[in-house]
C-alpha positions as MATLAB code, in Angstrom:
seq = 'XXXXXXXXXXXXXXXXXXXXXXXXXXXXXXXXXXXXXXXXXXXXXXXXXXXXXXXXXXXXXXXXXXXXXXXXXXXXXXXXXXXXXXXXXXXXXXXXXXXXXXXXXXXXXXXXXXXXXXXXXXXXXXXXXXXXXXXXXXXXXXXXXXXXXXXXXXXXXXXXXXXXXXXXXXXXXXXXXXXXXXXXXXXXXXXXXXXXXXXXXXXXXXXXXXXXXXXXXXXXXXXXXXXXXXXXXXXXXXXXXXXXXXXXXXXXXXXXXXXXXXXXXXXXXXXXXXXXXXXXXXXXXXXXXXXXXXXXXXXXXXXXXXXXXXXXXXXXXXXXXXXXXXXXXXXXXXXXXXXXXXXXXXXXXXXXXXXXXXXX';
ca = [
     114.656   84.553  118.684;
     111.061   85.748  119.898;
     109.793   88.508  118.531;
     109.122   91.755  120.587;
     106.834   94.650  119.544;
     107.824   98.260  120.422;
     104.318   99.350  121.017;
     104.350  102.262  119.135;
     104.499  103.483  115.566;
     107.421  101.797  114.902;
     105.507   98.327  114.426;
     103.790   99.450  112.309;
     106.601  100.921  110.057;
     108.311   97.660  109.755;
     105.091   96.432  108.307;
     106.540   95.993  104.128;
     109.470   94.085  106.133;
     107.137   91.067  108.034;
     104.705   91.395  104.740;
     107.872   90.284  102.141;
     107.145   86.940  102.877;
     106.015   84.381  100.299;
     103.076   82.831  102.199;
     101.542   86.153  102.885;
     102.074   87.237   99.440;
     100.668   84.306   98.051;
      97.738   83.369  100.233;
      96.170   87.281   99.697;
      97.201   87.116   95.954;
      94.923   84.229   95.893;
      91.905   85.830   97.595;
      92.943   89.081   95.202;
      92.403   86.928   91.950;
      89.536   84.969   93.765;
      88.042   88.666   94.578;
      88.631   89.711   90.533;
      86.860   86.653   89.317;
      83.840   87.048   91.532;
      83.971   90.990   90.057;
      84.227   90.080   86.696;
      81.450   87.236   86.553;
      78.820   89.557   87.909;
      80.313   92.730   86.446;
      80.127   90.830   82.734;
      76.445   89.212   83.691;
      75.150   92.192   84.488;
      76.449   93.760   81.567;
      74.890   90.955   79.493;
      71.512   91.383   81.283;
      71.478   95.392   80.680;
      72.107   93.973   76.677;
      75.196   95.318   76.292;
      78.016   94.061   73.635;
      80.026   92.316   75.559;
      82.781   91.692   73.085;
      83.047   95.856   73.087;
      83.100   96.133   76.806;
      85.717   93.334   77.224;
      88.222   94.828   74.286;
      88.237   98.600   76.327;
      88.228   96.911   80.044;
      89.543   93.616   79.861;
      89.838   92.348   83.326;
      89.586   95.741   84.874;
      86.185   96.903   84.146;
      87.030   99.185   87.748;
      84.718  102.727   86.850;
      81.397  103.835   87.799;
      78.806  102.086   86.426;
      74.860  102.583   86.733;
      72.760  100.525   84.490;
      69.721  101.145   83.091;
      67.810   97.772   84.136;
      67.402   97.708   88.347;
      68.095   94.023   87.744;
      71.374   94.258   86.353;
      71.779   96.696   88.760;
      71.439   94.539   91.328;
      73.702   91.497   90.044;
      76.300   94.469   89.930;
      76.185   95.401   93.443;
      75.899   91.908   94.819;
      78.786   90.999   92.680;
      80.691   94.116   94.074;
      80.171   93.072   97.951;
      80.968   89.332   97.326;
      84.397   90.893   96.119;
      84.865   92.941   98.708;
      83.978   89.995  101.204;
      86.655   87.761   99.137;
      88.870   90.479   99.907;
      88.008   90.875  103.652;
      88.595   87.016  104.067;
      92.539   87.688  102.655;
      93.086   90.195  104.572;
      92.040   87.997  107.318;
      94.225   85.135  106.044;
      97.166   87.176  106.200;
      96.513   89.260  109.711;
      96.441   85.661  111.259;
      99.593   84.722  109.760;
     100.944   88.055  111.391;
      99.222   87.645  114.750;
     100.402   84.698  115.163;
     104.064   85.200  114.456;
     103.561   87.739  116.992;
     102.130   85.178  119.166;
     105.525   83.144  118.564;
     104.372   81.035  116.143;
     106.307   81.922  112.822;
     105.114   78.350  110.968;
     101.775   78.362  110.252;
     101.278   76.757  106.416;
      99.578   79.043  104.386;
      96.641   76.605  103.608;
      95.770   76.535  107.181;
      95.393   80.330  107.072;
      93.235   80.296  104.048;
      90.937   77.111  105.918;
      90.637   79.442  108.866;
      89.890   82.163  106.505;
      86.612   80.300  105.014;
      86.069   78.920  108.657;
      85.171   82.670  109.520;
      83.861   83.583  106.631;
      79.979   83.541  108.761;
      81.442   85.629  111.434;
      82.811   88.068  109.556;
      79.758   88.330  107.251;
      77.000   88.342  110.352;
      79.315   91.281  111.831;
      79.061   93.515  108.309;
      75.546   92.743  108.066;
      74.616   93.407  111.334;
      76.408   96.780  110.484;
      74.537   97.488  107.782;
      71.241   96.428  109.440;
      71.847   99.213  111.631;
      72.284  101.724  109.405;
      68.883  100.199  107.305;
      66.899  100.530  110.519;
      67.846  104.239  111.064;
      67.038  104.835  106.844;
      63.570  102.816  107.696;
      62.722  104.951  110.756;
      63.545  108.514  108.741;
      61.978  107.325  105.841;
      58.338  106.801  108.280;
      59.180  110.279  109.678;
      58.879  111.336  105.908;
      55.404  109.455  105.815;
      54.506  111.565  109.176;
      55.150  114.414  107.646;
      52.753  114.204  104.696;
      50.055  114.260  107.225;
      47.893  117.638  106.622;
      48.230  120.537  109.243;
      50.844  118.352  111.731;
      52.838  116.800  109.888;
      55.410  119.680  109.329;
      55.056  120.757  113.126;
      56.019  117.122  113.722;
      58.798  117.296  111.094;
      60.209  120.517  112.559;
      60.235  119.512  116.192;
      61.859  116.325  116.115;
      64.478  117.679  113.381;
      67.437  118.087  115.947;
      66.476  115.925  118.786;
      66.907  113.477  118.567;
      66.734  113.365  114.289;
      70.142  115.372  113.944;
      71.623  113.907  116.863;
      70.658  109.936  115.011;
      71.852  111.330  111.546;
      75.671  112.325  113.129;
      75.778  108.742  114.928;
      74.207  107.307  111.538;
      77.415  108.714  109.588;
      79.626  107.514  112.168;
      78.392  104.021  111.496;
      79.056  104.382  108.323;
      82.020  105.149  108.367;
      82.955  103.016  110.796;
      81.364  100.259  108.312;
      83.583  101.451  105.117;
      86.647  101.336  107.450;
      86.184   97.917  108.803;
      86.853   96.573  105.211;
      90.626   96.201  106.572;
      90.049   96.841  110.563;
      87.487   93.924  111.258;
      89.301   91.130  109.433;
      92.106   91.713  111.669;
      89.826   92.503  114.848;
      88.186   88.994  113.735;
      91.741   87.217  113.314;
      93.070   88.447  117.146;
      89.888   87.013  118.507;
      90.065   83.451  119.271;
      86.386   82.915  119.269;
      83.936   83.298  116.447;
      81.517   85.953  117.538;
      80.321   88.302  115.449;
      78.971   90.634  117.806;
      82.806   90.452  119.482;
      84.440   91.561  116.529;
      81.854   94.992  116.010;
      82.419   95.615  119.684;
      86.079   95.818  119.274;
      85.999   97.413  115.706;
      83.887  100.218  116.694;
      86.488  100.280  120.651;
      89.294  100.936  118.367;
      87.634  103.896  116.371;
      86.022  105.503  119.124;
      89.089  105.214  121.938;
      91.625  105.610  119.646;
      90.654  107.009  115.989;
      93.734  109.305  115.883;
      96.157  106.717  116.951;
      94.665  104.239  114.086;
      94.273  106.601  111.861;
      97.918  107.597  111.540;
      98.534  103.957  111.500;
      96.662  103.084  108.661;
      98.186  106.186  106.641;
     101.645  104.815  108.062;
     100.729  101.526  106.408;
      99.430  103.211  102.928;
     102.199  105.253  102.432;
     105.027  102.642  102.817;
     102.728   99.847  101.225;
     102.922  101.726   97.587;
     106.552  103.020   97.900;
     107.497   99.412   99.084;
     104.972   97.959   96.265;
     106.868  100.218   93.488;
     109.857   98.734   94.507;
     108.725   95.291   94.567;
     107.138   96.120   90.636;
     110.217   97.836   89.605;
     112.055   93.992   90.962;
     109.690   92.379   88.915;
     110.312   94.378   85.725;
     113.583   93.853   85.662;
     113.583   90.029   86.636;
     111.527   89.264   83.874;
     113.797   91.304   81.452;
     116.440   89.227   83.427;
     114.607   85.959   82.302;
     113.803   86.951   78.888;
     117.280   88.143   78.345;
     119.234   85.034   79.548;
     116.918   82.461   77.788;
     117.462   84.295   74.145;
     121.263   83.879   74.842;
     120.853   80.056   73.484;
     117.362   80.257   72.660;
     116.807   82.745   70.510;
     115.059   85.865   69.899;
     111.944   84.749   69.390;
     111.947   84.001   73.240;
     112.350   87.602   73.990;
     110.035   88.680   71.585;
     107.168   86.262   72.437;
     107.285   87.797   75.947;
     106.846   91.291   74.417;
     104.176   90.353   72.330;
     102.345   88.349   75.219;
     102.374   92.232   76.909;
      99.870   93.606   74.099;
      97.379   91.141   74.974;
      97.512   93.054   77.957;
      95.534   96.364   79.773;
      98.785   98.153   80.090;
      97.123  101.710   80.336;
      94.425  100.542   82.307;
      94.286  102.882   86.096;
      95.313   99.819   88.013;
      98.363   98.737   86.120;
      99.542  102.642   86.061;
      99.271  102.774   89.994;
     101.165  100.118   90.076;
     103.567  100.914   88.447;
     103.802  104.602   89.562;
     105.740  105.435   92.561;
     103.195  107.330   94.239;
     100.093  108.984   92.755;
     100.695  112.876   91.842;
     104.295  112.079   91.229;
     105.784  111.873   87.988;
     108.479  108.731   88.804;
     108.218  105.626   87.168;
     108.149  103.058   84.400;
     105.824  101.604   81.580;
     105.169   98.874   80.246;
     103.580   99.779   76.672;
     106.836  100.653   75.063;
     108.035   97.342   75.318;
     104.537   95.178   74.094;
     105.156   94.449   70.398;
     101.628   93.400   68.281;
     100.806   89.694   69.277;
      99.708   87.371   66.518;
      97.227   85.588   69.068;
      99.026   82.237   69.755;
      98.707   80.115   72.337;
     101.813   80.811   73.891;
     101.268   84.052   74.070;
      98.073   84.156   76.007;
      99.581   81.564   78.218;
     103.171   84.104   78.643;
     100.606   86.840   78.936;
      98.717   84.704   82.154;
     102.124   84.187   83.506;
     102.997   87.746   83.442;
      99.574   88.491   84.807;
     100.152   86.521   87.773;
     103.524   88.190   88.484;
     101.586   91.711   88.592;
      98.836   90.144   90.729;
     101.515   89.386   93.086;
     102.534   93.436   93.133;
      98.571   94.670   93.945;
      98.717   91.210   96.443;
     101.952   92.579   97.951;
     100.772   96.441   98.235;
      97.448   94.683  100.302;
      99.377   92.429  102.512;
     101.118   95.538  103.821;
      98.013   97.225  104.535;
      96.857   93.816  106.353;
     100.246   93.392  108.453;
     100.263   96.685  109.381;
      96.545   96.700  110.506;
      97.594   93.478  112.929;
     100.643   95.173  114.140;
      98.705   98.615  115.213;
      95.822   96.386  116.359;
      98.064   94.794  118.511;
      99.468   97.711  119.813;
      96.109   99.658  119.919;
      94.636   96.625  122.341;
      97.579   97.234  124.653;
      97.062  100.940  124.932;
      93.737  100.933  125.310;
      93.157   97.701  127.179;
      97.030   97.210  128.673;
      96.713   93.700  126.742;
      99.269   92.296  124.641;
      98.501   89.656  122.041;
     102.084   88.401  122.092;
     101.234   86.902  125.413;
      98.621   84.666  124.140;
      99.159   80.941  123.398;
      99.750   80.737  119.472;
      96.674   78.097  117.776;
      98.090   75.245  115.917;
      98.528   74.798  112.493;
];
């Protein structure tokens, strides 16, 4: 049966439904662990380069080394913050992966593999990448010309007259659109992957046109969307954890019957080698932030005695939680495709679902 959108909110609320599929789960837990990796090499590297012990670091962080950090050494800095936008980029080109995967089952076709997605995904990757940077060109420029206006105003007797009569026209008047870049910028983290995925061709300058059309014609409309999408993404991603709690209790359970309790105990002890208290794992894992309602896991780790089994369990059970943070962000991703899609036809009375689907 072809699919129909309502055009309204209600698209968007039926978001966790369309993102419980197995393809979408798996192709953005794959950019999610390719995102980590990239975090953790240059997180670590930079760590290394700043001299710190990295043996101490890694035994308090473990794979979550997610606070603020400012180092000492401007080059370790650097690898830091490079390392933090190649991340974020990983993570731009899953949500893209998994917004075509939605706009195209709202195109009619419901079968495209999930390798073809992730191919399309890296096919993009330059158009995607010119559109942030010409972004945050932008936004240098404006820094650049304020920064000579500081220069001006060193100059003796003028400078300050100069200062003071340019300060709100058109300096405050730049600064407010300068902010509204910028956040325009932060927010097309999850809007401009999707933007990128509706649009058939690859140009940049395409995808920032529409990005910044959605925002400005409709910011209250997307906004509400997007909050729409949050909310029910970590209710519906609790759920989903508390599932996979209690399936691998299942597991553990039903395999000590004839083999064992050793079975049952080698999956507690493969918990300890994990960051069970870390902030991620305790979002997860909580139904919603401020809330007192839900489950741990650090009653049930037992000390591990470091074998290989173990730390192979422990990867296992790793990937299983991966798939609960990859779950909470394909929400966000098929509900930002869904309120695109009805966004474009409010604004522009254009419906996506009239399209010809692309093959694959």
């Amino acid at each position: 049966m072809e699919r129909k959108l309502h055009y309204n909110f209600v698209d968007v609320f039926k978001a966790p439904v369309e993102a419980l599929s197995a393809k979408k789960i798996l192709v953005m837990t794959i950019f999610l662990l390719l995102s980590l990796v990239l975090y953790n090499i240059f997180t670590y590297l930079a760590f290394f380069i700043n001299g710190e012990k990295i043996k101490t670091i890694f035994s308090v962080y473990t794979f979550f080394p997610f606070y603020k950090i400012t180092f000492g050494n401007m080059f370790a800095q650097t690898v830091f913050i490079i390392g933090s936008l190649a991340s974020v980029l990983m993570l731009m080109l899953g949500f893209y992966s998994v917004s075509i995967l939605e706009i195209e089952a709202i195109r009619g076709n419901r079968f495209m593999k999930p390798q073809h997605a992730i191919q399309k995904a890296f096919s993009r990757f330059k158009q995607i990448f010119l559109a942030e940077l010409g972004i945050v060109c932008f936004i240098g420029f404006i820094i650049l010309l304020f920064m000579v206006l500081g220069l001006a105003a060193r100059i003796p007797f003028i400078g300050e007259w100069i200062y003071a009569l340019l300060f709100v026209i058109p300096n405050f008047l730049i600064a407010i659109l300068t902010l509204f870049v910028i956040l325009v910028f932060l927010i097309s983290i999850i809007l401009l992957p999707t933007v990128t995925a509706a649009e058939k061709k690859g140009e940049a300058f395409q995808s920032i046109l529409e990005t910044f059309a959605t925002i400005i014609r409709q910011p209250f409309r997307w906004g509400g969307y997007t909050l729409l999408a949050f909310v029910t993404a970590k209710l519906s991603s609790f759920v989903y954890a508390y599932v996979c709690f209690r399936s691998v209790q299942f597991i553990a359970w039903t395999t000590s019957i004839s083999g064992g309790e050793q079975l049952k105990t080698m999956v507690k002890k493969s918990l300890s080698l994990l960051p069970l208290k870390s902030d991620v794992v305790l979002f997860s894992f909580q139904a919603f932030p401020g809330i007192d309602f839900g489950f741990s896991l650090s009653k049930y780790a037992k000390y591990s005695s470091n074998s290989l089994s173990e730390y192979l369990m422990a990867f296992m059970i790793f990937i299983i939680f991966a798939s609960i943070i990859g779950y909470f962000l394909t929400i966000i991703a098929v509900g930002q495709a869904r309120g695109y899609a009805v966004i474009r036809y409010i604004k522009d009375g254009y419906k996506i679902e009239d399209e010809e689907p692309q093959e694959g």
